[in-house]
Short mmCIF file of C-alpha atoms in Angstrom, two decimals:
data_model
loop_
_atom_site.label_atom_id
_atom_site.label_comp_id
_atom_site.label_asym_id
_atom_site.label_seq_id
_atom_site.Cartn_x
_atom_site.Cartn_y
_atom_site.Cartn_z
CA MET A 1 -69.53 132.22 95.75
CA SER A 2 -68.86 129.51 98.30
CA ASP A 3 -71.64 131.02 100.93
CA LEU A 4 -74.14 131.11 97.99
CA SER A 5 -73.46 127.28 97.21
CA ALA A 6 -74.18 126.60 100.55
CA THR A 7 -77.10 128.26 101.37
CA THR A 8 -78.65 128.08 98.07
CA GLY A 9 -77.21 125.07 95.94
CA ALA A 10 -75.93 126.96 93.29
CA ARG A 11 -73.75 125.60 91.10
CA TRP A 12 -71.56 127.99 88.93
CA ARG A 13 -69.74 128.81 85.69
CA ALA A 14 -66.26 129.05 85.15
CA PRO A 15 -65.28 133.17 86.15
CA ARG A 16 -63.84 135.28 83.42
CA THR A 17 -62.16 138.44 82.93
CA GLY A 18 -63.33 141.28 81.46
CA THR A 19 -62.91 144.75 80.52
CA LEU A 20 -65.34 147.91 80.03
CA GLY A 21 -63.77 151.33 79.37
CA GLU A 22 -60.97 151.67 81.30
CA TRP A 23 -61.81 148.56 84.24
CA THR A 24 -60.89 145.14 83.80
CA TYR A 25 -63.67 142.92 86.19
CA ARG A 26 -64.20 139.31 87.19
CA ILE A 27 -67.61 137.69 86.71
CA VAL A 28 -69.41 134.72 86.88
CA PHE A 29 -73.09 133.30 86.90
CA SER A 30 -74.73 130.51 88.38
CA ILE A 31 -76.02 127.30 85.92
CA ALA A 32 -79.65 127.55 86.84
CA ALA A 33 -82.39 129.76 87.94
CA PRO A 34 -82.63 131.98 89.55
CA HIS A 35 -79.66 132.84 87.98
CA PHE A 36 -77.04 134.94 90.45
CA GLU A 37 -74.30 137.05 88.77
CA LEU A 38 -71.30 137.92 90.79
CA ILE A 39 -69.10 140.83 89.64
CA GLU A 40 -65.94 142.06 91.13
CA GLY A 41 -64.19 145.37 89.92
CA PRO A 42 -61.62 147.75 90.84
CA PRO A 43 -62.12 151.38 92.64
CA GLY A 44 -63.71 153.61 91.30
CA SER A 45 -65.66 151.01 88.41
CA PRO A 46 -69.40 150.20 89.13
CA TRP A 47 -68.52 147.18 90.56
CA ASP A 48 -65.80 148.72 93.06
CA CYS A 49 -65.78 145.94 95.88
CA THR A 50 -63.25 147.59 97.97
CA THR A 51 -65.92 148.22 100.91
CA GLY A 52 -66.56 144.58 101.26
CA PRO A 53 -69.00 142.50 99.02
CA ARG A 54 -72.90 143.75 98.53
CA PHE A 55 -76.24 143.13 96.39
CA HIS A 56 -75.91 145.55 93.60
CA HIS A 57 -78.47 145.19 91.23
CA LEU A 58 -81.75 142.94 89.70
CA GLY A 59 -81.24 142.22 86.02
CA PHE A 60 -84.15 142.35 83.47
CA TRP A 61 -84.31 142.36 80.24
CA SER A 62 -85.75 145.60 78.06
CA ASP A 63 -87.64 145.23 74.88
CA SER A 64 -86.97 148.87 74.94
CA MET A 65 -83.67 150.70 76.32
CA ASP A 66 -85.34 154.22 75.73
CA LEU A 67 -88.89 153.23 77.02
CA ASP A 68 -87.85 151.45 80.34
CA ARG A 69 -84.64 154.35 80.89
CA THR A 70 -87.51 157.06 80.96
CA ALA A 71 -89.64 155.12 83.43
CA LEU A 72 -86.63 154.18 85.68
CA ASP A 73 -85.33 158.00 85.70
CA GLY A 74 -88.54 158.97 87.16
CA VAL A 75 -88.49 156.69 90.07
CA GLY A 76 -84.30 156.68 90.32
CA GLN A 77 -81.37 157.73 88.96
CA THR A 78 -79.41 156.24 86.22
CA VAL A 79 -76.20 155.17 87.74
CA PHE A 80 -74.32 154.17 85.02
CA ASP A 81 -74.73 153.66 81.45
CA ALA A 82 -72.81 151.29 79.42
CA CYS A 83 -74.20 151.59 76.34
CA PRO A 84 -71.84 154.91 75.37
CA LEU A 85 -69.48 152.56 75.75
CA GLY A 86 -70.93 149.71 73.27
CA ARG A 87 -72.75 147.55 75.89
CA PRO A 88 -76.89 147.05 76.00
CA PHE A 89 -77.01 148.10 79.73
CA SER A 90 -77.54 150.69 82.56
CA TYR A 91 -77.65 150.32 86.00
CA HIS A 92 -80.76 152.65 87.86
CA ARG A 93 -80.23 153.57 91.30
CA ILE A 94 -83.58 152.81 93.47
CA ASP A 95 -83.58 153.52 97.12
CA SER A 96 -86.29 152.01 98.51
CA ILE A 97 -85.24 148.55 97.79
CA GLY A 98 -82.02 149.50 98.49
CA ALA A 99 -79.98 148.76 94.95
CA ASN A 100 -79.97 149.27 91.14
CA ILE A 101 -82.23 148.03 88.74
CA GLU A 102 -80.00 146.84 85.47
CA LEU A 103 -81.81 146.76 82.15
CA VAL A 104 -80.14 144.90 79.40
CA ASP A 105 -81.07 144.94 75.90
CA ARG A 106 -82.70 142.01 74.46
CA SER A 107 -81.11 141.56 71.51
CA ALA A 108 -78.01 140.73 73.56
CA GLU A 109 -79.84 138.05 74.84
CA PRO A 110 -79.08 134.85 72.70
CA GLY A 111 -75.27 136.18 72.88
CA PHE A 112 -75.47 136.17 76.83
CA ARG A 113 -77.13 132.77 76.68
CA THR A 114 -74.41 131.21 74.34
CA THR A 115 -71.47 132.71 76.15
CA TRP A 116 -72.47 131.53 79.85
CA ASP A 117 -74.15 128.08 78.24
CA LEU A 118 -77.68 129.08 79.64
#
């Protein structure tokens, strides 16, 4: 957080702890656009940070998760799908950008904005 604050002027909401499946993670979002998400998870989780910090994903709202997942699977691979765990997002590895694309069902946007006061 301190590096991004120093280089971009980003300000942050209070970090939170969450649980998805068997993993407990820490997450925080920047207050203003462009929105940065910092997430830290345990070994074996999609947010495993045992090898150090890294760029993980670019996030996009999806109006059709099925259509967008199919399109991304054509250029990459599904790395993690949280939908079976009751969370409306998935990560898709795109090697040409060296990171994942995160799709989040647009129906989650109002709750996301309320939760993070955005």
